Amino acid sequence: MALETALDATSALQAAQQTVEIEAAGLNAMRGALDGELGVRFEAAISAILDAQAKGGRIIVTGMGKSGHIGRKIAASLASTGALSHFVHPAEASHGDLGMVGTNDVVLALSWSGEAPELADIIAYTRRFAVPLIAITSGPKSALGSAADIAIVLPKMAEACPNGLAPTTSTTMQLAMGDCITVALLSLRKFTAQDFRQFHPGGKLGSRLLKVRDLMQVGDAMPLVGEATPLSRAIVEMSSKRYGMTGVVDAEGQLTGILTDGDLRRAFAEGFVDRAVSEIMTRAPRVTTPDTLASQLLADMNARSITGIFAVENTRPVGVIHLHEILRAGVA
């Protein structure tokens, strides 16, 4: 059914297109403002947050209504990137949760108008105990904007809602500013993908950040024989460990080759002779390292049609991993 809006949209698609255009205009205005006063205030806010973190403080995010929903996401993003943070509902703050705000913390309060009455108690608390207060608002002279130590004032832009009532452009801009704060903090702290994995051990994201050392088999689980081992014994090692191969090591324990099913087929084609594995093994085999990302190794193994590979350190095998073990971990 066609949507009738004050923006003269004649179809659902046109309404969607206009919504994106209006919200994009808000983001573009914010980008331009960052070159001026908004940028100055943003840097001051980041400095205040870093000062609080240096004292062991947390980022306390708060907001009411739709701004509160955005605040929850911002708090979650900050926490997931290593910045100690949590959301405090302003109404709950008035009934005991103010005790969750410490004097070393910094409060990040969201209100587009800056006049949400529910924020009054938490604002008063920050003023009483000298807790730094950062506001994200479009009202610099509002109750929140006036009380804040640092007011990140976003440009006032039209909502995509045809009645100008439902928070749309405003919440998009607030969310984008939260992302700006999150990314700025993780960039300054040199937060890496491996740091990220510490807070995202589960799900697809966690599996993508697994390393070979997290999945490889070690110790007696590795199929290994010496260079002088007879072929018959090497076959027993291969079949018992179920990797379709065995590594071959020299007297110092260095990996000098591997014996694969392909090597066996070629040896049998010439007529079976129970000779030393060093005579038929594949020398200088492809290897990996324990710190290689499993997703990276999977791509390389697929490209080279490899099903099993050894992880080495200083040319010595420290683990072995099969393609199926990577896939079972959800890496793809």
Short mmCIF file of C-alpha atoms in Angstrom, two decimals:
data_model
loop_
_atom_site.label_atom_id
_atom_site.label_comp_id
_atom_site.label_asym_id
_atom_site.label_seq_id
_atom_site.Cartn_x
_atom_site.Cartn_y
_atom_site.Cartn_z
CA MET A 1 0.00 0.00 0.00
CA ALA A 2 1.35 3.42 -0.90
CA LEU A 3 2.49 5.65 1.95
CA GLU A 4 1.16 9.18 2.11
CA THR A 5 3.65 11.51 3.74
CA ALA A 6 4.31 15.20 4.08
CA LEU A 7 7.29 14.56 1.82
CA ASP A 8 4.94 13.66 -1.02
CA ALA A 9 6.11 10.07 -1.23
CA THR A 10 3.81 8.09 -3.51
CA SER A 11 5.16 4.62 -2.69
CA ALA A 12 6.95 2.69 0.00
CA LEU A 13 10.11 2.75 -2.11
CA GLN A 14 10.01 6.50 -2.54
CA ALA A 15 9.47 6.95 1.19
CA ALA A 16 12.54 4.79 1.82
CA GLN A 17 14.61 6.76 -0.67
CA GLN A 18 13.59 10.06 0.88
CA THR A 19 14.32 8.75 4.37
CA VAL A 20 17.86 7.80 3.37
CA GLU A 21 18.39 11.18 1.68
CA ILE A 22 17.19 13.12 4.73
CA GLU A 23 19.23 11.09 7.19
CA ALA A 24 22.29 11.29 4.93
CA ALA A 25 21.89 15.07 4.91
CA GLY A 26 22.06 14.97 8.71
CA LEU A 27 25.27 12.96 8.63
CA ASN A 28 26.77 15.29 6.02
CA ALA A 29 25.93 18.29 8.17
CA MET A 30 27.59 16.62 11.14
CA ARG A 31 30.67 15.85 9.08
CA GLY A 32 30.94 19.50 8.08
CA ALA A 33 30.47 20.66 11.67
CA LEU A 34 33.37 18.45 12.79
CA ASP A 35 35.67 20.83 10.90
CA GLY A 36 34.61 23.59 13.30
CA GLU A 37 33.36 23.92 16.86
CA LEU A 38 31.93 20.41 16.95
CA GLY A 39 35.38 19.01 16.25
CA VAL A 40 36.89 21.05 19.09
CA ARG A 41 34.26 19.80 21.52
CA PHE A 42 34.64 16.25 20.29
CA GLU A 43 38.37 16.28 20.99
CA ALA A 44 37.72 17.75 24.44
CA ALA A 45 35.25 14.93 25.13
CA ILE A 46 37.77 12.27 24.10
CA SER A 47 40.38 13.89 26.32
CA ALA A 48 37.96 13.86 29.28
CA ILE A 49 37.17 10.18 28.69
CA LEU A 50 40.86 9.26 28.48
CA ASP A 51 41.52 11.15 31.71
CA ALA A 52 38.76 9.20 33.45
CA GLN A 53 40.07 5.91 32.09
CA ALA A 54 43.58 6.76 33.31
CA LYS A 55 42.10 6.97 36.84
CA GLY A 56 40.35 3.64 36.46
CA GLY A 57 37.00 5.25 35.73
CA ARG A 58 34.24 4.03 33.43
CA ILE A 59 32.05 5.61 30.80
CA ILE A 60 28.49 5.81 32.14
CA VAL A 61 26.03 6.26 29.28
CA THR A 62 22.50 7.48 29.93
CA GLY A 63 19.50 8.69 27.98
CA MET A 64 15.72 8.49 27.92
CA GLY A 65 13.37 7.12 25.25
CA LYS A 66 14.89 6.68 21.80
CA SER A 67 18.04 8.45 22.97
CA GLY A 68 18.27 5.79 25.67
CA HIS A 69 18.09 3.01 23.09
CA ILE A 70 20.91 4.67 21.17
CA GLY A 71 22.81 5.07 24.44
CA ARG A 72 22.56 1.35 25.14
CA LYS A 73 24.11 0.61 21.77
CA ILE A 74 26.90 3.12 22.34
CA ALA A 75 27.65 1.62 25.76
CA ALA A 76 27.72 -1.86 24.22
CA SER A 77 30.06 -0.73 21.44
CA LEU A 78 32.41 0.92 23.92
CA ALA A 79 32.45 -2.15 26.17
CA SER A 80 33.06 -4.50 23.25
CA THR A 81 36.12 -2.51 22.24
CA GLY A 82 37.73 -2.56 25.66
CA ALA A 83 36.43 0.72 27.12
CA LEU A 84 34.83 -0.03 30.49
CA SER A 85 31.30 1.19 30.02
CA HIS A 86 27.71 0.51 30.96
CA PHE A 87 24.28 2.07 30.52
CA VAL A 88 22.36 3.54 33.44
CA HIS A 89 18.67 4.24 32.88
CA PRO A 90 17.93 7.76 34.16
CA ALA A 91 14.69 6.73 35.86
CA GLU A 92 16.43 3.85 37.64
CA ALA A 93 19.25 6.23 38.56
CA SER A 94 16.73 8.21 40.61
CA HIS A 95 15.86 5.06 42.54
CA GLY A 96 19.27 3.86 43.62
CA ASP A 97 21.31 3.31 40.48
CA LEU A 98 23.17 6.58 41.01
CA GLY A 99 25.31 4.41 43.25
CA MET A 100 26.69 2.87 40.04
CA VAL A 101 28.33 6.19 39.14
CA GLY A 102 31.76 6.68 40.71
CA THR A 103 33.70 9.89 41.16
CA ASN A 104 36.37 8.72 38.72
CA ASP A 105 33.78 7.96 36.04
CA VAL A 106 32.61 10.16 33.19
CA VAL A 107 28.93 10.44 32.25
CA LEU A 108 27.86 10.55 28.60
CA ALA A 109 24.24 11.75 28.45
CA LEU A 110 22.10 11.75 25.31
CA SER A 111 19.04 13.95 24.74
CA TRP A 112 18.26 15.54 21.38
CA SER A 113 16.31 18.40 22.94
CA GLY A 114 18.41 18.43 26.09
CA GLU A 115 15.25 18.84 28.15
CA ALA A 116 14.40 15.26 29.16
CA PRO A 117 13.17 15.73 32.75
CA GLU A 118 14.23 12.20 33.70
CA LEU A 119 17.87 13.29 33.39
CA ALA A 120 17.56 15.91 36.13
CA ASP A 121 18.73 13.72 39.01
CA ILE A 122 21.72 12.25 37.24
CA ILE A 123 22.74 15.74 36.04
CA ALA A 124 22.47 17.06 39.61
CA TYR A 125 24.49 14.11 40.90
CA THR A 126 27.34 14.77 38.49
CA ARG A 127 27.39 18.44 39.50
CA ARG A 128 27.36 17.63 43.20
CA PHE A 129 30.21 15.13 43.06
CA ALA A 130 32.22 16.74 40.23
CA VAL A 131 31.74 13.82 37.86
CA PRO A 132 32.59 14.98 34.31
CA LEU A 133 29.43 15.29 32.22
CA ILE A 134 29.49 15.08 28.43
CA ALA A 135 26.26 15.81 26.56
CA ILE A 136 25.26 14.74 23.07
CA THR A 137 22.43 17.09 22.16
CA SER A 138 21.20 19.62 19.63
CA GLY A 139 20.31 22.12 22.36
CA PRO A 140 23.36 24.03 23.61
CA LYS A 141 21.24 26.22 25.91
CA SER A 142 19.04 23.37 27.13
CA ALA A 143 19.09 22.05 30.67
CA LEU A 144 21.51 19.30 29.68
CA GLY A 145 23.61 21.41 27.32
CA SER A 146 24.01 24.21 29.86
CA ALA A 147 24.92 21.88 32.73
CA ALA A 148 27.42 19.75 30.81
CA ASP A 149 31.15 20.22 31.15
CA ILE A 150 31.39 19.47 27.44
CA ALA A 151 28.38 19.74 25.15
CA ILE A 152 28.76 17.92 21.85
CA VAL A 153 26.17 19.98 19.97
CA LEU A 154 24.90 18.29 16.82
CA PRO A 155 23.38 20.32 13.98
CA LYS A 156 19.58 20.54 14.11
CA MET A 157 18.29 18.74 11.06
CA ALA A 158 14.84 17.71 9.84
CA GLU A 159 13.54 14.33 10.95
CA ALA A 160 12.73 11.87 8.19
CA CYS A 161 9.35 11.38 9.85
CA PRO A 162 6.82 13.32 7.71
CA ASN A 163 5.33 14.83 10.86
CA GLY A 164 8.74 15.79 12.18
CA LEU A 165 8.04 13.88 15.38
CA ALA A 166 9.46 10.33 15.30
CA PRO A 167 13.21 10.39 16.06
CA THR A 168 14.89 9.32 12.84
CA THR A 169 17.56 11.69 11.60
CA SER A 170 18.32 12.71 15.18
CA THR A 171 18.91 9.16 16.40
CA THR A 172 21.00 8.38 13.31
CA MET A 173 23.23 11.35 14.11
CA GLN A 174 23.47 10.41 17.80
CA LEU A 175 24.41 6.86 16.87
CA ALA A 176 27.03 8.11 14.42
CA MET A 177 28.54 10.33 17.10
CA GLY A 178 28.68 7.36 19.44
CA ASP A 179 30.52 5.43 16.75
CA CYS A 180 32.91 8.37 16.35
CA ILE A 181 33.71 8.24 20.07
CA THR A 182 34.11 4.45 20.02
CA VAL A 183 36.41 4.41 16.99
CA ALA A 184 38.47 7.36 18.22
CA LEU A 185 39.09 5.64 21.56
CA LEU A 186 40.01 2.25 20.10
CA SER A 187 42.27 3.92 17.54
CA LEU A 188 44.14 5.90 20.18
CA ARG A 189 44.51 2.75 22.29
CA LYS A 190 45.80 0.72 19.29
CA PHE A 191 43.00 -1.82 19.82
CA THR A 192 43.71 -4.81 17.56
CA ALA A 193 41.60 -7.57 16.05
CA GLN A 194 43.00 -9.97 18.64
CA ASP A 195 42.04 -7.58 21.44
CA PHE A 196 38.57 -7.51 19.89
CA ARG A 197 38.33 -11.29 20.04
CA GLN A 198 38.76 -11.25 23.82
CA PHE A 199 35.34 -9.60 24.06
CA HIS A 200 33.76 -11.59 21.19
CA PRO A 201 34.72 -15.24 21.80
CA GLY A 202 31.44 -16.64 20.51
CA GLY A 203 29.57 -16.62 17.24
CA LYS A 204 30.82 -15.97 13.75
CA LEU A 205 32.97 -13.04 14.75
CA GLY A 206 34.81 -15.06 17.37
CA SER A 207 35.46 -17.91 14.96
CA ARG A 208 36.89 -15.55 12.35
CA LEU A 209 39.49 -14.41 14.88
CA LEU A 210 40.58 -17.87 16.00
CA LYS A 211 44.25 -18.66 15.56
CA VAL A 212 45.80 -21.94 14.50
CA ARG A 213 47.04 -22.49 18.07
CA ASP A 214 43.41 -22.45 19.25
CA LEU A 215 42.52 -25.43 17.05
CA MET A 216 45.67 -27.46 16.40
CA GLN A 217 46.41 -30.84 17.94
CA VAL A 218 49.68 -31.11 19.84
CA GLY A 219 51.95 -33.64 21.53
CA ASP A 220 51.18 -37.30 20.93
CA ALA A 221 48.22 -36.36 18.72
CA MET A 222 50.66 -35.31 16.01
CA PRO A 223 51.56 -37.98 13.44
CA LEU A 224 55.36 -37.95 13.43
CA VAL A 225 58.11 -40.41 12.50
CA GLY A 226 61.87 -40.24 12.12
CA GLU A 227 63.64 -40.13 8.78
CA ALA A 228 64.87 -43.72 9.12
CA THR A 229 61.41 -45.12 10.00
CA PRO A 230 60.39 -47.97 7.67
CA LEU A 231 57.51 -47.20 5.35
CA SER A 232 55.34 -49.92 6.94
CA ARG A 233 55.57 -48.28 10.37
CA ALA A 234 54.93 -44.87 8.88
CA ILE A 235 51.69 -46.19 7.35
CA VAL A 236 50.58 -47.37 10.79
CA GLU A 237 51.28 -43.88 12.20
CA MET A 238 49.31 -42.27 9.38
CA SER A 239 46.29 -44.51 9.81
CA SER A 240 46.22 -44.29 13.61
CA LYS A 241 46.33 -40.48 13.72
CA ARG A 242 43.82 -40.05 10.87
CA TYR A 243 45.40 -37.00 9.23
CA GLY A 244 46.14 -38.67 5.90
CA MET A 245 49.81 -37.85 6.39
CA THR A 246 52.66 -38.01 8.83
CA GLY A 247 55.44 -35.55 9.49
CA VAL A 248 59.03 -36.66 9.17
CA VAL A 249 61.62 -35.24 11.58
CA ASP A 250 65.39 -35.46 11.78
CA ALA A 251 67.47 -36.27 14.85
CA GLU A 252 67.08 -32.67 16.12
CA GLY A 253 63.32 -32.82 15.82
CA GLN A 254 63.15 -30.49 12.84
CA LEU A 255 60.47 -31.11 10.24
CA THR A 256 62.23 -32.21 7.07
CA GLY A 257 59.29 -33.59 5.14
CA ILE A 258 55.85 -35.18 5.17
CA LEU A 259 54.56 -38.50 3.93
CA THR A 260 51.14 -38.22 2.29
CA ASP A 261 48.64 -40.52 0.63
CA GLY A 262 49.96 -39.25 -2.69
CA ASP A 263 53.49 -40.23 -1.79
CA LEU A 264 52.27 -43.73 -0.90
CA ARG A 265 50.40 -44.13 -4.17
CA ARG A 266 53.50 -43.19 -6.13
CA ALA A 267 55.63 -45.59 -4.06
CA PHE A 268 53.17 -48.47 -4.56
CA ALA A 269 53.03 -47.79 -8.29
CA GLU A 270 56.74 -48.60 -8.41
CA GLY A 271 56.23 -51.77 -6.40
CA PHE A 272 56.12 -51.82 -2.62
CA VAL A 273 59.49 -51.90 -0.85
CA ASP A 274 59.68 -51.32 2.90
CA ARG A 275 62.30 -48.60 2.70
CA ALA A 276 62.97 -45.54 4.86
CA VAL A 277 60.35 -42.81 4.63
CA SER A 278 63.07 -40.26 3.83
CA GLU A 279 63.41 -41.88 0.40
CA ILE A 280 59.84 -41.14 -0.72
CA MET A 281 58.63 -38.27 1.49
CA THR A 282 57.79 -34.81 0.18
CA ARG A 283 60.59 -32.51 1.23
CA ALA A 284 60.17 -28.86 2.30
CA PRO A 285 56.43 -29.20 2.85
CA ARG A 286 54.12 -26.23 3.28
CA VAL A 287 53.70 -25.30 6.92
CA THR A 288 51.97 -22.66 9.01
CA THR A 289 52.54 -20.98 12.37
CA PRO A 290 50.48 -21.15 15.57
CA ASP A 291 49.69 -17.43 15.35
CA THR A 292 48.23 -17.57 11.84
CA LEU A 293 44.54 -16.74 11.73
CA ALA A 294 42.53 -19.90 11.09
CA SER A 295 40.45 -18.06 8.48
CA GLN A 296 43.60 -17.09 6.61
CA LEU A 297 44.92 -20.65 6.76
CA LEU A 298 41.59 -22.03 5.54
CA ALA A 299 41.74 -19.83 2.45
CA ASP A 300 45.30 -20.93 1.73
CA MET A 301 44.51 -24.61 2.24
CA ASN A 302 41.52 -24.39 -0.08
CA ALA A 303 43.56 -22.60 -2.73
CA ARG A 304 46.29 -25.26 -2.59
CA SER A 305 43.99 -28.28 -2.07
CA ILE A 306 45.69 -29.11 1.25
CA THR A 307 43.72 -31.02 3.88
CA GLY A 308 46.31 -31.20 6.67
CA ILE A 309 49.24 -29.02 7.67
CA PHE A 310 51.81 -28.75 10.45
CA ALA A 311 52.35 -25.64 12.56
CA VAL A 312 56.03 -25.05 13.23
CA GLU A 313 58.20 -22.87 15.45
CA ASN A 314 61.93 -22.68 14.67
CA THR A 315 61.40 -25.44 12.05
CA ARG A 316 60.06 -27.82 14.72
CA PRO A 317 56.48 -29.10 14.53
CA VAL A 318 54.39 -27.90 17.49
CA GLY A 319 50.95 -28.78 16.19
CA VAL A 320 48.94 -30.20 13.34
CA ILE A 321 45.58 -29.14 12.00
CA HIS A 322 43.12 -30.65 9.54
CA LEU A 323 40.79 -28.74 7.24
CA HIS A 324 37.79 -30.37 8.93
CA GLU A 325 38.89 -29.09 12.35
CA ILE A 326 38.85 -25.54 11.04
CA LEU A 327 35.42 -25.99 9.49
CA ARG A 328 34.00 -27.57 12.64
CA ALA A 329 35.06 -24.47 14.57
CA GLY A 330 32.79 -22.40 12.32
CA VAL A 331 35.60 -20.73 10.39
CA ALA A 332 34.54 -20.11 6.80
#
